[in-house]
């Protein structure tokens, strides 16, 4: 049975900022042919533009401010409770700027994906993949969608897209060029997950052929 | 004054094996429009096919076997003497499988380039860039031409080319796909160097516009 025969996969998106990757997911899932639908948006910041995008798209959104909890662990435990309440089946970190607690990762193992603005394993481990790539002097960078594990930016890789670094790039121009590819591969990876076409084999993620084409 | 007004740059190529990158350099420099010419081939192994390619192209070649010297440093000192004898201005490591001695690097600083079968800084530091990339599970790999410094595979990057990793790749199929790109970017990087269009700025290599186009 393929996902098309079932209800769409319920996806929760974690945001912290303007939410352009959230918008890419909204656009992709509202086309009507998607096997996924956005069931909730979770933000660790108030007043960010991502929340407005969620509201405009009719997606339930909730804010979990660090200062409202005794610890980050308690904050993320509240997020986990909310995820269960809305029945989220896949968690997408889309520019979410908090480290995910090991307890949350363990509770959701294999069901959390992240997008990172570099070709991992290069320039992982931080929030500055684009600046780090420029400073190192690479001529090709890109972006990576990967499963989240307890290590930072080290989980099995689902999709990557290369992006050229140009002579006069600044962090801003390189980031913008990478972001275009993020908007392409993040929805594509979510769709593959929703269609049940991702299989984790050790460190590698195998992408299975579309249902019906494997026979 | 551009290189076109001068004698072609004298390039020495270091090899250890079948020499397919040497062949790419031979093909590129024999076109007649190149600013570089191959002045010598140095091998640390006897009987390899790269030597046959050199002979067929009429390029002087010499073998420096490790067992003929008391140490690797002495072996490479003999190579350095030979480079000076032939007046080599640029040294290209093209599948050369020996670590280059710090003394040799220092003597030739900024004039030695290497090609590595991964998108550095990912999967550097070894002879198995392709296998390491497959084992890690990346979806994009590639190759890198860089200046050689005393660190292994950490020098300033001149050119890179991305290469997709396919679902059923083996080390052999991925290596073959990367090699196609090596054959493209290594001669291109040599040509840029010969035209005086590479400027090292800290960790970054700036590629200058062609002479005549900058005015």
Tab-separated table of C-alpha atoms in Angstrom:
chain	number	residue	atom	x	y	z
A	1	UNK	CA	0.000	0.000	0.000
A	2	UNK	CA	1.364	3.402	-0.889
A	3	UNK	CA	0.929	6.601	1.015
A	4	UNK	CA	-1.507	7.769	-1.677
A	5	UNK	CA	-3.944	5.176	-0.392
A	6	UNK	CA	-3.705	6.557	3.123
A	7	UNK	CA	-4.131	9.829	4.915
A	8	UNK	CA	-1.276	12.228	4.214
A	9	UNK	CA	1.670	12.013	6.578
A	10	UNK	CA	1.337	14.527	9.423
A	11	UNK	CA	4.404	16.776	9.444
A	12	UNK	CA	5.477	19.210	12.168
A	13	UNK	CA	7.905	21.989	11.269
A	14	UNK	CA	10.277	23.598	13.788
A	15	UNK	CA	11.192	27.217	13.021
A	16	UNK	CA	13.052	30.140	14.573
A	17	UNK	CA	13.041	32.870	11.935
A	18	UNK	CA	11.563	34.045	8.724
A	19	UNK	CA	10.572	30.577	7.619
A	20	UNK	CA	11.413	30.518	3.941
A	21	UNK	CA	11.911	26.753	4.105
A	22	UNK	CA	8.550	26.483	5.862
A	23	UNK	CA	7.078	28.390	2.918
A	24	UNK	CA	8.678	25.952	0.473
A	25	UNK	CA	7.034	23.112	2.405
A	26	UNK	CA	3.680	24.919	2.432
A	27	UNK	CA	3.877	25.457	-1.322
A	28	UNK	CA	4.840	21.830	-1.970
A	29	UNK	CA	2.229	20.237	0.276
A	30	UNK	CA	-0.636	22.470	-0.826
A	31	UNK	CA	-0.312	21.352	-4.425
A	32	UNK	CA	-2.681	18.508	-3.608
A	33	UNK	CA	-0.491	15.736	-4.946
A	34	UNK	CA	1.672	15.582	-1.880
A	35	UNK	CA	1.738	12.596	0.415
A	36	UNK	CA	2.418	14.953	3.318
A	37	UNK	CA	0.498	17.679	5.042
A	38	UNK	CA	1.703	20.226	7.556
A	39	UNK	CA	-0.012	19.505	10.852
A	40	UNK	CA	1.795	21.965	13.125
A	41	UNK	CA	4.472	24.633	13.334
A	42	UNK	CA	6.581	24.949	16.482
A	43	UNK	CA	8.693	28.022	17.158
A	44	UNK	CA	11.168	28.780	19.926
A	45	UNK	CA	10.835	32.501	19.160
A	46	UNK	CA	7.969	34.906	19.318
A	47	UNK	CA	6.965	37.328	16.578
A	48	UNK	CA	8.972	35.686	13.812
A	49	UNK	CA	7.706	35.804	10.251
A	50	UNK	CA	7.453	32.014	10.044
A	51	UNK	CA	4.485	32.216	12.433
A	52	UNK	CA	2.720	34.600	10.095
A	53	UNK	CA	3.304	32.227	7.193
A	54	UNK	CA	1.813	29.380	9.245
A	55	UNK	CA	-1.226	31.431	10.169
A	56	UNK	CA	-1.788	32.515	6.578
A	57	UNK	CA	-1.616	28.874	5.453
A	58	UNK	CA	-4.035	27.792	8.194
A	59	UNK	CA	-1.483	25.641	10.004
A	60	UNK	CA	-1.748	25.454	13.810
A	61	UNK	CA	1.337	27.113	15.313
A	62	UNK	CA	2.614	27.252	18.859
A	63	UNK	CA	5.453	29.164	20.499
A	64	UNK	CA	7.661	27.598	23.164
A	65	UNK	CA	9.872	30.275	24.670
A	66	UNK	CA	12.948	29.179	26.544
A	67	UNK	CA	12.227	31.665	29.333
A	68	UNK	CA	8.898	30.027	30.092
A	69	UNK	CA	10.634	26.804	31.127
A	70	UNK	CA	13.158	25.920	33.807
A	71	UNK	CA	15.472	24.271	31.269
A	72	UNK	CA	15.810	23.590	27.574
A	73	UNK	CA	14.971	19.981	28.343
A	74	UNK	CA	11.645	21.033	29.884
A	75	UNK	CA	10.970	23.383	26.986
A	76	UNK	CA	11.514	20.594	24.481
A	77	UNK	CA	9.538	18.126	26.598
A	78	UNK	CA	6.594	20.506	26.178
A	79	UNK	CA	7.248	20.503	22.440
A	80	UNK	CA	7.213	16.698	22.456
A	81	UNK	CA	3.892	16.664	24.304
A	82	UNK	CA	2.480	19.022	21.669
A	83	UNK	CA	3.815	16.847	18.842
A	84	UNK	CA	1.994	13.860	20.339
A	85	UNK	CA	-1.157	15.900	20.796
A	86	UNK	CA	-1.253	16.799	17.088
A	87	UNK	CA	-0.204	13.311	16.029
A	88	UNK	CA	2.950	14.444	14.199
A	89	UNK	CA	4.632	11.613	12.317
A	90	UNK	CA	7.602	13.489	10.855
A	91	UNK	CA	9.474	16.401	12.450
A	92	UNK	CA	11.291	18.865	10.172
A	93	UNK	CA	13.853	21.313	11.555
A	94	UNK	CA	13.685	24.199	9.100
A	95	UNK	CA	16.061	26.847	10.348
A	96	UNK	CA	15.417	25.849	13.958
A	97	UNK	CA	18.272	27.425	15.902
A	98	UNK	CA	18.208	25.343	19.073
A	99	UNK	CA	20.172	22.194	19.769
A	100	UNK	CA	17.692	19.345	19.974
A	101	UNK	CA	17.869	17.594	23.343
A	102	UNK	CA	19.096	13.985	23.224
A	103	UNK	CA	15.917	12.945	25.028
A	104	UNK	CA	13.803	14.444	22.226
A	105	UNK	CA	15.975	12.845	19.536
A	106	UNK	CA	15.697	9.454	21.211
A	107	UNK	CA	11.931	9.757	21.581
A	108	UNK	CA	11.574	10.530	17.855
A	109	UNK	CA	14.469	8.587	16.395
A	110	UNK	CA	14.379	8.237	12.619
A	111	UNK	CA	11.486	10.698	12.418
A	112	UNK	CA	13.350	14.022	12.650
A	113	UNK	CA	15.065	15.602	9.645
A	114	UNK	CA	17.120	18.766	9.422
A	115	UNK	CA	18.377	20.986	6.618
A	116	UNK	CA	21.917	22.320	6.899
A	117	UNK	CA	23.480	24.963	4.612
A	118	UNK	CA	26.627	23.055	3.641
A	119	UNK	CA	27.634	19.792	2.034
A	120	UNK	CA	28.064	17.739	5.178
A	121	UNK	CA	30.370	16.504	6.615
A	122	UNK	CA	32.067	19.783	5.625
A	123	UNK	CA	31.148	22.755	7.793
A	124	UNK	CA	28.779	21.011	10.153
A	125	UNK	CA	28.521	21.562	13.851
A	126	UNK	CA	27.298	25.095	13.826
A	127	UNK	CA	24.945	27.765	12.616
A	128	UNK	CA	27.407	29.280	10.172
A	129	UNK	CA	27.863	26.730	7.377
A	130	UNK	CA	27.958	29.404	4.684
A	131	UNK	CA	30.452	31.688	6.439
A	132	UNK	CA	32.640	28.727	7.343
A	133	UNK	CA	32.687	27.566	3.710
A	134	UNK	CA	33.659	31.029	2.489
A	135	UNK	CA	36.404	31.377	5.092
A	136	UNK	CA	37.815	27.970	4.186
A	137	UNK	CA	37.904	28.916	0.538
A	138	UNK	CA	35.922	26.069	-1.018
A	139	UNK	CA	34.723	26.496	-4.596
A	140	UNK	CA	31.670	24.272	-4.163
A	141	UNK	CA	29.342	24.287	-1.189
A	142	UNK	CA	25.662	23.373	-0.952
A	143	UNK	CA	23.075	22.018	1.420
A	144	UNK	CA	22.152	18.759	3.086
A	145	UNK	CA	18.933	17.181	4.360
A	146	UNK	CA	19.706	14.545	6.963
A	147	UNK	CA	18.164	12.529	9.748
A	148	UNK	CA	18.841	14.009	13.151
A	149	UNK	CA	20.810	11.860	15.545
A	150	UNK	CA	22.373	12.703	18.875
A	151	UNK	CA	25.478	14.115	17.220
A	152	UNK	CA	25.190	17.585	15.697
A	153	UNK	CA	24.886	17.465	11.877
A	154	UNK	CA	26.225	13.906	11.686
A	155	UNK	CA	23.091	11.861	10.974
A	156	UNK	CA	22.422	9.807	7.824
A	157	UNK	CA	22.158	11.986	4.714
A	158	UNK	CA	18.941	11.942	2.659
A	159	UNK	CA	19.652	14.488	-0.068
A	160	UNK	CA	22.361	17.001	-0.958
A	161	UNK	CA	22.640	19.711	-3.577
A	162	UNK	CA	25.896	21.342	-4.677
A	163	UNK	CA	26.133	25.108	-5.125
A	164	UNK	CA	29.069	26.946	-6.714
A	165	UNK	CA	30.933	29.547	-4.668
A	166	UNK	CA	31.571	32.564	-6.883
A	167	UNK	CA	34.579	34.866	-6.824
A	168	UNK	CA	32.877	37.818	-5.194
A	169	UNK	CA	30.473	35.972	-2.941
A	170	UNK	CA	29.619	37.362	0.449
A	171	UNK	CA	27.901	35.349	3.161
A	172	UNK	CA	24.658	36.931	1.976
A	173	UNK	CA	24.987	36.099	-1.730
A	174	UNK	CA	26.215	32.565	-1.063
A	175	UNK	CA	23.462	31.987	1.515
A	176	UNK	CA	20.831	33.145	-0.972
A	177	UNK	CA	22.147	30.791	-3.655
A	178	UNK	CA	22.217	27.872	-1.215
A	179	UNK	CA	18.721	28.735	0.034
A	180	UNK	CA	17.285	28.255	-3.460
A	181	UNK	CA	18.502	24.666	-3.339
A	182	UNK	CA	17.250	24.199	0.224
A	183	UNK	CA	13.786	25.156	-1.008
A	184	UNK	CA	14.068	22.427	-3.610
A	185	UNK	CA	15.523	19.489	-1.659
A	186	UNK	CA	13.738	19.903	1.679
A	187	UNK	CA	10.243	19.409	0.214
A	188	UNK	CA	11.609	16.631	-1.998
A	189	UNK	CA	13.045	14.818	1.022
A	190	UNK	CA	9.789	15.223	2.967
A	191	UNK	CA	7.896	13.789	0.018
A	192	UNK	CA	10.244	10.795	-0.200
A	193	UNK	CA	9.774	10.175	3.518
A	194	UNK	CA	6.012	10.512	3.212
A	195	UNK	CA	5.975	8.036	0.362
A	196	UNK	CA	7.883	5.554	2.509
A	197	UNK	CA	10.843	5.601	0.143
A	198	UNK	CA	13.692	6.230	2.607
A	199	UNK	CA	15.465	3.331	4.233
A	200	UNK	CA	18.297	3.933	6.695
A	201	UNK	CA	21.047	1.332	6.232
A	202	UNK	CA	23.779	2.057	8.744
A	203	UNK	CA	25.116	5.475	7.838
A	204	UNK	CA	23.553	5.474	4.374
A	205	UNK	CA	20.038	6.356	3.355
A	206	UNK	CA	18.758	4.320	0.477
A	207	UNK	CA	16.137	5.960	-1.726
A	208	UNK	CA	13.697	3.325	-2.909
A	209	UNK	CA	11.974	3.481	-6.296
A	210	UNK	CA	8.402	4.796	-6.362
A	211	UNK	CA	5.791	2.254	-5.377
A	212	UNK	CA	4.548	0.428	-8.436
A	213	UNK	CA	7.774	0.935	-10.296
A	214	UNK	CA	9.641	-1.718	-8.339
A	215	UNK	CA	7.548	-4.579	-9.677
B	1	UNK	CA	52.685	40.846	-20.045
B	2	UNK	CA	50.685	37.674	-20.339
B	3	UNK	CA	52.017	34.178	-20.460
B	4	UNK	CA	51.124	34.065	-24.163
B	5	UNK	CA	53.966	36.519	-24.779
B	6	UNK	CA	56.445	34.244	-23.031
B	7	UNK	CA	57.685	30.707	-23.247
B	8	UNK	CA	55.120	28.221	-21.968
B	9	UNK	CA	55.274	27.445	-18.263
B	10	UNK	CA	57.382	24.374	-17.567
B	11	UNK	CA	55.300	21.810	-15.704
B	12	UNK	CA	56.516	18.661	-13.937
B	13	UNK	CA	54.012	15.897	-13.210
B	14	UNK	CA	54.391	13.423	-10.347
B	15	UNK	CA	52.791	10.032	-10.945
B	16	UNK	CA	52.545	6.598	-9.345
B	17	UNK	CA	50.142	4.640	-11.499
B	18	UNK	CA	48.292	4.486	-14.755
B	19	UNK	CA	48.460	8.230	-15.280
B	20	UNK	CA	45.032	9.087	-16.627
B	21	UNK	CA	45.339	12.601	-15.210
B	22	UNK	CA	48.767	12.862	-16.838
B	23	UNK	CA	47.070	11.947	-20.110
B	24	UNK	CA	44.486	14.692	-19.588
B	25	UNK	CA	47.348	17.147	-19.108
B	26	UNK	CA	49.153	15.852	-22.192
B	27	UNK	CA	45.982	16.240	-24.265
B	28	UNK	CA	45.357	19.759	-22.955
B	29	UNK	CA	48.893	21.071	-23.378
B	30	UNK	CA	49.430	19.566	-26.800
B	31	UNK	CA	46.535	21.504	-28.257
B	32	UNK	CA	48.956	24.311	-28.997
B	33	UNK	CA	46.936	27.044	-27.306
B	34	UNK	CA	48.105	26.136	-23.834
B	35	UNK	CA	50.282	28.429	-21.753
B	36	UNK	CA	51.862	25.341	-20.202
B	37	UNK	CA	54.031	22.545	-21.447
B	38	UNK	CA	54.985	19.322	-19.749
B	39	UNK	CA	58.718	19.401	-19.079
B	40	UNK	CA	59.127	16.260	-17.008
B	41	UNK	CA	57.364	13.292	-15.447
B	42	UNK	CA	58.585	11.935	-12.108
B	43	UNK	CA	57.452	8.550	-10.823
B	44	UNK	CA	58.087	6.818	-7.527
B	45	UNK	CA	57.207	3.497	-9.123
B	46	UNK	CA	58.744	1.510	-11.916
B	47	UNK	CA	56.869	0.000	-14.830
B	48	UNK	CA	53.680	1.987	-14.379
B	49	UNK	CA	51.597	2.911	-17.381
B	50	UNK	CA	52.051	6.652	-16.762
B	51	UNK	CA	55.696	6.244	-17.840
B	52	UNK	CA	54.583	4.751	-21.126
B	53	UNK	CA	52.244	7.689	-21.692
B	54	UNK	CA	55.116	10.112	-21.016
B	55	UNK	CA	57.389	8.296	-23.432
B	56	UNK	CA	54.732	8.226	-26.129
B	57	UNK	CA	54.212	11.990	-25.712
B	58	UNK	CA	57.940	12.645	-25.818
B	59	UNK	CA	58.155	13.932	-22.266
B	60	UNK	CA	61.338	13.194	-20.299
B	61	UNK	CA	60.519	10.841	-17.442
B	62	UNK	CA	62.529	9.652	-14.507
B	63	UNK	CA	61.895	7.039	-11.825
B	64	UNK	CA	62.910	7.593	-8.205
B	65	UNK	CA	62.443	4.344	-6.291
B	66	UNK	CA	62.236	4.530	-2.533
B	67	UNK	CA	64.568	1.535	-2.181
B	68	UNK	CA	67.363	3.365	-3.996
B	69	UNK	CA	67.579	5.984	-1.245
B	70	UNK	CA	68.294	5.848	2.473
B	71	UNK	CA	65.122	7.735	3.319
B	72	UNK	CA	62.049	9.275	1.701
B	73	UNK	CA	63.617	12.664	2.364
B	74	UNK	CA	66.678	11.690	0.312
B	75	UNK	CA	64.505	10.245	-2.424
B	76	UNK	CA	62.532	13.476	-2.664
B	77	UNK	CA	65.702	15.583	-2.443
B	78	UNK	CA	66.817	13.786	-5.598
B	79	UNK	CA	63.473	14.642	-7.166
B	80	UNK	CA	63.975	18.288	-6.219
B	81	UNK	CA	67.416	18.293	-7.827
B	82	UNK	CA	65.877	16.868	-10.987
B	83	UNK	CA	63.100	19.494	-10.963
B	84	UNK	CA	65.745	22.205	-10.817
B	85	UNK	CA	67.729	20.549	-13.570
B	86	UNK	CA	64.740	20.610	-15.923
B	87	UNK	CA	63.691	24.098	-14.805
B	88	UNK	CA	60.244	23.054	-13.619
B	89	UNK	CA	58.094	26.021	-12.611
B	90	UNK	CA	54.939	24.203	-11.549
B	91	UNK	CA	54.708	20.789	-9.912
B	92	UNK	CA	51.517	18.739	-10.347
B	93	UNK	CA	50.781	15.729	-8.174
B	94	UNK	CA	48.575	13.573	-10.379
B	95	UNK	CA	47.807	10.422	-8.472
B	96	UNK	CA	51.193	10.566	-6.732
B	97	UNK	CA	50.851	8.206	-3.773
B	98	UNK	CA	53.672	9.415	-1.547
B	99	UNK	CA	53.423	12.009	1.192
B	100	UNK	CA	55.439	15.009	0.053
B	101	UNK	CA	58.217	15.824	2.509
B	102	UNK	CA	57.846	19.165	4.327
B	103	UNK	CA	61.292	20.127	3.058
B	104	UNK	CA	60.147	19.654	-0.549
B	105	UNK	CA	56.908	21.579	0.077
B	106	UNK	CA	58.844	24.463	1.633
B	107	UNK	CA	61.327	24.558	-1.219
B	108	UNK	CA	58.501	24.782	-3.763
B	109	UNK	CA	55.853	26.642	-1.797
B	110	UNK	CA	52.961	27.933	-3.881
B	111	UNK	CA	54.198	25.973	-6.900
B	112	UNK	CA	52.856	22.505	-6.128
B	113	UNK	CA	49.264	21.506	-6.830
B	114	UNK	CA	47.446	18.278	-6.120
B	115	UNK	CA	44.210	16.683	-7.233
B	116	UNK	CA	42.150	14.872	-4.616
B	117	UNK	CA	39.078	12.697	-5.299
B	118	UNK	CA	36.673	14.370	-2.867
B	119	UNK	CA	35.206	17.777	-2.155
B	120	UNK	CA	37.703	18.904	0.451
B	121	UNK	CA	37.629	19.452	3.384
B	122	UNK	CA	35.412	16.344	3.353
B	123	UNK	CA	37.306	13.065	3.098
B	124	UNK	CA	40.811	14.467	2.965
B	125	UNK	CA	43.838	13.031	4.660
B	126	UNK	CA	44.082	9.797	2.801
B	127	UNK	CA	44.195	7.845	-0.398
B	128	UNK	CA	40.592	6.691	-0.180
B	129	UNK	CA	38.428	9.761	-0.736
B	130	UNK	CA	35.897	7.859	-2.817
B	131	UNK	CA	35.515	4.908	-0.432
B	132	UNK	CA	35.309	7.247	2.548
B	133	UNK	CA	32.546	9.264	0.858
B	134	UNK	CA	30.555	6.108	0.089
B	135	UNK	CA	30.941	4.792	3.620
B	136	UNK	CA	29.827	8.106	5.094
B	137	UNK	CA	26.748	8.099	2.895
B	138	UNK	CA	27.058	11.477	1.165
B	139	UNK	CA	24.867	12.089	-1.874
B	140	UNK	CA	27.324	14.518	-3.500
B	141	UNK	CA	31.074	14.054	-3.714
B	142	UNK	CA	33.561	15.330	-6.269
B	143	UNK	CA	37.159	16.375	-6.662
B	144	UNK	CA	39.444	19.209	-5.649
B	145	UNK	CA	42.572	20.817	-7.099
B	146	UNK	CA	44.503	22.611	-4.376
B	147	UNK	CA	47.887	24.043	-3.556
B	148	UNK	CA	50.003	21.699	-1.495
B	149	UNK	CA	51.000	22.912	1.941
B	150	UNK	CA	52.608	21.063	4.798
B	151	UNK	CA	49.257	19.732	5.999
B	152	UNK	CA	47.801	16.818	4.046
B	153	UNK	CA	44.952	17.929	1.725
B	154	UNK	CA	44.447	21.220	3.560
B	155	UNK	CA	46.021	23.757	1.191
B	156	UNK	CA	44.168	26.602	-0.576
B	157	UNK	CA	41.578	25.318	-3.049
B	158	UNK	CA	41.878	26.269	-6.726
B	159	UNK	CA	38.963	24.415	-8.316
B	160	UNK	CA	36.330	21.879	-7.294
B	161	UNK	CA	33.756	19.885	-9.207
B	162	UNK	CA	30.729	18.190	-7.638
B	163	UNK	CA	29.753	14.658	-8.643
B	164	UNK	CA	26.508	12.907	-7.649
B	165	UNK	CA	26.690	9.666	-5.693
B	166	UNK	CA	24.167	7.243	-7.171
B	167	UNK	CA	22.129	4.639	-5.327
B	168	UNK	CA	24.049	1.623	-6.506
B	169	UNK	CA	27.518	3.129	-6.690
B	170	UNK	CA	30.531	1.054	-5.830
B	171	UNK	CA	33.961	2.522	-5.183
B	172	UNK	CA	34.753	1.720	-8.807
B	173	UNK	CA	31.730	3.383	-10.405
B	174	UNK	CA	31.974	6.455	-8.186
B	175	UNK	CA	35.721	6.737	-8.788
B	176	UNK	CA	35.183	6.568	-12.538
B	177	UNK	CA	32.566	9.334	-12.422
B	178	UNK	CA	34.832	11.521	-10.273
B	179	UNK	CA	37.788	10.833	-12.552
B	180	UNK	CA	35.934	12.349	-15.514
B	181	UNK	CA	35.752	15.596	-13.589
B	182	UNK	CA	39.393	15.324	-12.498
B	183	UNK	CA	40.356	15.158	-16.157
B	184	UNK	CA	38.473	18.394	-16.704
B	185	UNK	CA	39.517	20.531	-13.724
B	186	UNK	CA	43.166	19.544	-13.390
B	187	UNK	CA	44.177	20.834	-16.854
B	188	UNK	CA	41.958	23.877	-16.303
B	189	UNK	CA	43.717	24.686	-13.027
B	190	UNK	CA	47.150	24.227	-14.628
B	191	UNK	CA	46.134	26.582	-17.418
B	192	UNK	CA	44.941	29.217	-14.930
B	193	UNK	CA	48.235	28.937	-13.062
B	194	UNK	CA	50.221	29.178	-16.318
B	195	UNK	CA	48.286	32.290	-17.296
B	196	UNK	CA	49.160	33.881	-13.952
B	197	UNK	CA	45.513	34.050	-12.960
B	198	UNK	CA	45.692	32.464	-9.500
B	199	UNK	CA	46.282	34.622	-6.452
B	200	UNK	CA	46.479	33.061	-3.002
B	201	UNK	CA	44.810	35.320	-0.427
B	202	UNK	CA	45.077	33.643	2.956
B	203	UNK	CA	43.128	30.413	2.658
B	204	UNK	CA	41.297	31.489	-0.496
B	205	UNK	CA	42.478	31.317	-4.078
B	206	UNK	CA	41.198	34.177	-6.174
B	207	UNK	CA	40.831	33.496	-9.900
B	208	UNK	CA	41.682	36.634	-11.830
B	209	UNK	CA	39.998	37.540	-15.109
B	210	UNK	CA	41.901	36.736	-18.306
B	211	UNK	CA	44.570	39.284	-19.196
B	212	UNK	CA	43.115	41.952	-21.427
B	213	UNK	CA	39.655	41.523	-19.955
B	214	UNK	CA	40.535	43.335	-16.759
B	215	UNK	CA	41.162	46.689	-18.441
